[in-house]
mmCIF file of C-alpha atoms in Angstrom:
data_model
loop_
_atom_site.group_PDB
_atom_site.id
_atom_site.type_symbol
_atom_site.label_atom_id
_atom_site.label_comp_id
_atom_site.label_asym_id
_atom_site.label_seq_id
_atom_site.Cartn_x
_atom_site.Cartn_y
_atom_site.Cartn_z
ATOM 1 C CA PHE A 1 -9.407 -2.192 6.882
ATOM 2 C CA LEU A 2 -7.628 -4.985 4.987
ATOM 3 C CA GLY A 3 -8.502 -7.808 7.598
ATOM 4 C CA THR A 4 -8.077 -11.061 5.624
ATOM 5 C CA TYR A 5 -7.018 -9.329 2.339
ATOM 6 C CA GLU A 6 -5.840 -11.967 -0.230
ATOM 7 C CA PRO A 7 -3.042 -10.594 -2.475
ATOM 8 C CA THR A 8 -3.060 -11.021 -6.266
ATOM 9 C CA LYS A 9 -0.667 -13.332 -7.729
ATOM 10 C CA SER A 10 1.622 -10.355 -8.839
ATOM 11 C CA GLU A 11 1.316 -8.930 -5.378
ATOM 12 C CA GLN A 12 2.643 -12.313 -4.025
ATOM 13 C CA ASN A 13 5.608 -12.263 -6.468
ATOM 14 C CA MET A 14 6.412 -8.848 -4.715
ATOM 15 C CA GLY A 15 6.509 -10.379 -1.421
ATOM 16 C CA MET A 16 2.900 -9.489 -0.015
ATOM 17 C CA SER A 17 1.406 -11.746 2.259
ATOM 18 C CA LYS A 18 -2.130 -12.301 3.210
ATOM 19 C CA GLY A 19 -3.818 -10.872 6.264
ATOM 20 C CA PRO A 20 -3.703 -7.491 7.811
ATOM 21 C CA LYS A 21 -0.977 -5.106 6.925
ATOM 22 C CA GLY A 22 1.441 -2.943 8.802
ATOM 23 C CA GLY A 23 -0.258 0.173 7.641
ATOM 24 C CA PHE A 24 -0.450 2.746 4.993
ATOM 25 C CA VAL A 25 1.845 5.823 4.136
ATOM 26 C CA LEU A 26 0.181 8.920 2.903
ATOM 27 C CA ALA A 27 2.939 11.006 1.259
ATOM 28 C CA ASN A 28 2.795 14.314 -0.303
ATOM 29 C CA GLU A 29 4.151 17.873 -0.287
ATOM 30 C CA ALA A 30 3.041 20.219 2.637
ATOM 31 C CA GLY A 31 -0.170 22.062 1.745
ATOM 32 C CA THR A 32 -1.372 19.624 -0.818
ATOM 33 C CA GLY A 33 -4.345 18.421 1.358
ATOM 34 C CA LYS A 34 -3.033 15.486 3.087
ATOM 35 C CA THR A 35 -5.354 16.592 6.003
ATOM 36 C CA TYR A 36 -8.470 16.589 3.903
ATOM 37 C CA VAL A 37 -7.585 13.202 2.492
ATOM 38 C CA LEU A 38 -7.383 11.824 6.196
ATOM 39 C CA GLY A 39 -10.672 13.517 6.993
ATOM 40 C CA GLY A 40 -12.432 12.027 4.106
ATOM 41 C CA SER A 41 -11.162 8.564 4.957
ATOM 42 C CA ILE A 42 -12.094 8.777 8.499
ATOM 43 C CA LYS A 43 -15.660 9.932 7.434
ATOM 44 C CA GLU A 44 -15.925 6.793 5.069
ATOM 45 C CA ILE A 45 -14.698 4.413 7.715
ATOM 46 C CA LEU A 46 -17.113 5.823 10.337
ATOM 47 C CA GLU A 47 -19.994 5.545 8.020
ATOM 48 C CA ALA A 48 -19.075 1.908 7.156
ATOM 49 C CA GLU A 49 -17.957 0.952 10.784
ATOM 50 C CA SER A 50 -19.423 3.491 13.473
ATOM 51 C CA GLU A 51 -17.741 1.440 16.182
ATOM 52 C CA THR A 52 -14.388 2.133 14.847
ATOM 53 C CA LYS A 53 -12.165 4.213 17.373
ATOM 54 C CA VAL A 54 -10.105 6.942 15.575
ATOM 55 C CA ILE A 55 -6.898 8.382 17.134
ATOM 56 C CA TYR A 56 -5.214 11.362 15.664
ATOM 57 C CA VAL A 57 -1.764 12.081 16.750
ATOM 58 C CA THR A 58 0.068 15.266 15.516
ATOM 59 C CA THR A 59 2.900 17.473 16.820
ATOM 60 C CA ASN A 60 1.364 20.059 18.994
ATOM 61 C CA THR A 61 -2.054 21.375 20.279
ATOM 62 C CA GLN A 62 -2.137 24.178 17.800
ATOM 63 C CA LEU A 63 -2.342 21.779 14.912
ATOM 64 C CA VAL A 64 -4.685 19.829 16.735
ATOM 65 C CA GLY A 65 -6.937 22.903 16.546
ATOM 66 C CA GLN A 66 -5.982 23.475 12.881
ATOM 67 C CA VAL A 67 -7.127 19.710 11.897
ATOM 68 C CA LYS A 68 -10.386 19.929 13.969
ATOM 69 C CA GLU A 69 -11.223 23.269 11.861
ATOM 70 C CA ASP A 70 -10.495 21.336 8.689
ATOM 71 C CA PHE A 71 -12.545 18.497 9.564
ATOM 72 C CA LYS A 72 -15.628 20.807 10.468
ATOM 73 C CA ASN A 73 -17.596 20.332 7.476
ATOM 74 C CA LEU A 74 -17.235 16.557 7.443
ATOM 75 C CA LYS A 75 -20.235 14.764 9.182
ATOM 76 C CA VAL A 76 -21.468 11.421 9.775
ATOM 77 C CA LYS A 77 -25.143 11.349 10.576
ATOM 78 C CA ASN A 78 -25.213 15.134 11.015
ATOM 79 C CA LYS A 79 -22.316 14.669 13.793
ATOM 80 C CA PRO A 80 -18.872 16.367 13.021
ATOM 81 C CA ILE A 81 -16.308 13.825 12.522
ATOM 82 C CA ALA A 82 -13.976 15.732 14.864
ATOM 83 C CA ASP A 83 -16.503 14.801 17.670
ATOM 84 C CA SER A 84 -15.494 11.130 16.967
ATOM 85 C CA VAL A 85 -11.922 11.450 16.951
ATOM 86 C CA LEU A 86 -9.489 11.235 19.931
ATOM 87 C CA PHE A 87 -6.748 13.582 19.295
ATOM 88 C CA ALA A 88 -3.313 13.799 21.013
ATOM 89 C CA THR A 89 0.279 15.151 20.621
ATOM 90 C CA TYR A 90 3.348 12.947 20.469
ATOM 91 C CA SER A 91 4.645 14.241 23.818
ATOM 92 C CA GLY A 92 1.285 13.116 25.441
ATOM 93 C CA MET A 93 1.245 9.817 23.761
ATOM 94 C CA SER A 94 4.740 9.119 25.140
ATOM 95 C CA LYS A 95 3.156 8.551 28.707
ATOM 96 C CA TYR A 96 1.635 5.318 27.257
ATOM 97 C CA GLY A 97 2.665 2.395 29.591
ATOM 98 C CA GLU A 98 4.232 4.904 32.191
ATOM 99 C CA GLU A 99 4.401 3.390 35.729
ATOM 100 C CA GLN A 100 2.621 5.806 37.897
ATOM 101 C CA SER A 101 4.139 7.136 41.021
ATOM 102 C CA GLU A 102 4.293 10.184 43.062
ATOM 103 C CA ASP A 103 6.859 11.644 40.838
ATOM 104 C CA THR A 104 4.990 11.131 37.800
ATOM 105 C CA THR A 105 1.985 13.249 36.294
ATOM 106 C CA PRO A 106 -0.909 11.015 35.446
ATOM 107 C CA PRO A 107 -2.456 11.153 32.169
ATOM 108 C CA ASN A 108 -5.428 13.447 31.702
ATOM 109 C CA GLU A 109 -8.939 12.202 30.942
ATOM 110 C CA ASN A 110 -8.481 12.428 27.099
ATOM 111 C CA LEU A 111 -5.015 10.651 27.048
ATOM 112 C CA GLN A 112 -6.427 7.911 29.538
ATOM 113 C CA GLU A 113 -9.235 7.236 27.199
ATOM 114 C CA ILE A 114 -6.812 6.904 24.308
ATOM 115 C CA PHE A 115 -4.638 4.448 26.218
ATOM 116 C CA ASP A 116 -7.726 2.330 27.182
ATOM 117 C CA VAL A 117 -8.539 2.290 23.607
ATOM 118 C CA ILE A 118 -5.151 1.077 22.508
ATOM 119 C CA SER A 119 -5.003 -1.726 25.130
ATOM 120 C CA GLY A 120 -8.645 -2.645 24.702
ATOM 121 C CA ASP A 121 -10.638 -4.703 21.993
ATOM 122 C CA ALA A 122 -11.932 -1.997 19.791
ATOM 123 C CA ARG A 123 -10.934 -1.814 16.148
ATOM 124 C CA VAL A 124 -8.645 1.289 15.960
ATOM 125 C CA LEU A 125 -7.642 3.629 13.103
ATOM 126 C CA LEU A 126 -4.446 5.256 14.435
ATOM 127 C CA ILE A 127 -3.259 8.247 12.547
ATOM 128 C CA LEU A 128 0.359 9.574 12.811
ATOM 129 C CA ASP A 129 0.762 13.026 11.376
ATOM 130 C CA GLU A 130 4.430 13.948 10.359
ATOM 131 C CA PRO A 131 6.002 11.330 12.831
ATOM 132 C CA ASP A 132 9.435 12.472 11.987
ATOM 133 C CA SER A 133 8.944 16.310 12.536
ATOM 134 C CA ASN A 134 8.872 16.227 16.343
ATOM 135 C CA PRO A 135 12.327 16.124 17.995
ATOM 136 C CA GLY A 136 12.685 12.652 19.630
ATOM 137 C CA SER A 137 9.197 11.302 18.215
ATOM 138 C CA ILE A 138 8.784 7.836 16.882
ATOM 139 C CA LYS A 139 12.193 8.322 14.883
ATOM 140 C CA ARG A 140 14.472 8.012 18.056
ATOM 141 C CA LEU A 141 14.981 4.612 19.518
ATOM 142 C CA HIS A 142 18.036 5.024 21.759
ATOM 143 C CA ALA A 143 17.456 6.233 25.495
ATOM 144 C CA PRO A 144 19.698 6.571 28.417
ATOM 145 C CA PRO A 145 19.850 3.553 30.856
ATOM 146 C CA GLY A 146 16.966 2.893 32.581
ATOM 147 C CA GLN A 147 14.617 5.358 30.332
ATOM 148 C CA VAL A 148 12.348 4.235 27.369
ATOM 149 C CA SER A 149 12.821 6.292 24.262
ATOM 150 C CA ARG A 150 9.642 7.702 22.437
ATOM 151 C CA GLY A 151 10.463 5.397 19.452
ATOM 152 C CA GLN A 152 10.334 2.368 21.508
ATOM 153 C CA ILE A 153 6.978 3.668 23.172
ATOM 154 C CA PHE A 154 5.304 3.947 19.726
ATOM 155 C CA GLN A 155 6.797 0.527 18.703
ATOM 156 C CA ARG A 156 4.697 -0.835 21.900
ATOM 157 C CA ILE A 157 1.545 1.314 20.909
ATOM 158 C CA MET A 158 1.584 -0.106 17.435
ATOM 159 C CA GLY A 159 2.139 -3.584 18.480
ATOM 160 C CA ASP A 160 -0.682 -3.273 20.917
ATOM 161 C CA ILE A 161 -2.952 -1.969 18.366
ATOM 162 C CA ARG A 162 -2.211 -4.780 15.974
ATOM 163 C CA ALA A 163 -2.843 -7.390 18.689
ATOM 164 C CA ASN A 164 -5.828 -9.377 19.172
ATOM 165 C CA GLU A 165 -6.768 -9.767 15.525
ATOM 166 C CA ARG A 166 -8.703 -6.463 15.669
ATOM 167 C CA ASN A 167 -7.986 -5.709 11.967
ATOM 168 C CA SER A 168 -6.956 -2.322 13.045
ATOM 169 C CA MET A 169 -5.290 0.273 10.563
ATOM 170 C CA ILE A 170 -2.192 2.670 11.222
ATOM 171 C CA VAL A 171 -1.680 5.435 8.710
ATOM 172 C CA PHE A 172 1.594 7.590 8.541
ATOM 173 C CA SER A 173 0.970 10.975 6.953
ATOM 174 C CA SER A 174 4.221 12.574 6.142
ATOM 175 C CA ALA A 175 5.852 15.256 3.484
ATOM 176 C CA THR A 176 9.370 13.775 4.360
ATOM 177 C CA VAL A 177 8.689 10.469 2.461
ATOM 178 C CA PHE A 178 7.412 12.443 -0.761
ATOM 179 C CA LYS A 179 10.395 14.474 -0.848
ATOM 180 C CA ASN A 180 12.774 11.728 -0.584
ATOM 181 C CA PRO A 181 11.437 8.103 -0.634
ATOM 182 C CA GLY A 182 14.703 6.996 0.777
ATOM 183 C CA ASP A 183 13.931 8.764 3.901
ATOM 184 C CA ALA A 184 11.077 6.241 4.468
ATOM 185 C CA ARG A 185 13.545 3.894 6.058
ATOM 186 C CA TYR A 186 12.768 5.587 9.554
ATOM 187 C CA LEU A 187 9.323 4.012 9.328
ATOM 188 C CA ALA A 188 11.012 0.532 9.197
ATOM 189 C CA PRO A 189 10.875 -0.180 12.910
ATOM 190 C CA SER A 190 7.052 0.550 12.861
ATOM 191 C CA GLY A 191 6.619 -2.825 10.826
ATOM 192 C CA ILE A 192 4.864 -0.966 8.105
ATOM 193 C CA PHE A 193 7.211 -2.737 5.558
ATOM 194 C CA GLY A 194 6.879 -6.091 7.297
ATOM 195 C CA GLU A 195 8.858 -7.628 10.179
ATOM 196 C CA PRO A 196 10.406 -4.434 11.927
ATOM 197 C CA LYS A 197 13.814 -3.526 11.228
ATOM 198 C CA VAL A 198 16.200 -0.826 12.531
ATOM 199 C CA TYR A 199 18.656 1.135 10.628
ATOM 200 C CA GLN A 200 20.304 3.229 13.232
ATOM 201 C CA SER A 201 23.025 5.844 13.431
ATOM 202 C CA ASP A 202 25.397 6.562 16.430
ATOM 203 C CA ASP A 203 23.178 9.351 17.699
ATOM 204 C CA GLY A 204 20.379 6.847 18.120
ATOM 205 C CA ASN A 205 18.300 8.291 14.936
ATOM 206 C CA ILE A 206 17.051 6.178 12.186
ATOM 207 C CA ASN A 207 19.286 6.663 9.167
#
């Protein structure tokens, strides 16, 4: 966690300011081991700060199982790191902040724990795996009148995690950004490059 990181003079000349940053991008081709890099990072963070809450969001439950399998040999104090990670899918996370009524399905126990962590005071490591690959995930900001888009929901999630000076960390893991760095602009609304900006096309997607 960067916390009160002081940038060097050259970093200041490039526009980097002091204090917690918007997050990190882990970009490489599919199949090159990004998941193992994330697992090693989680292990080191939990070894240094065991109270950290780790939330890992990916596209579907099948990939959740695959990530758990990839993490099985990584342990902290003889405990698999997967046991300390809260896993979720993008569709599940889209319930964050949803008003509960007779017509809505309440979040399950795992999701409710994640939502409590996001809105709480604990230091959080939020990992967003391939955040652009799921149709309508954080990439889409427009929504029909009276509705909230998934992109707006994730802006809220990231804003709440960055709040309260918790020095939390957000990591975006994506092959898309590696193939064409220009495509990284879809991450601009997340605030990872500074003040959140929106570059939006007529269909509501980030250009």
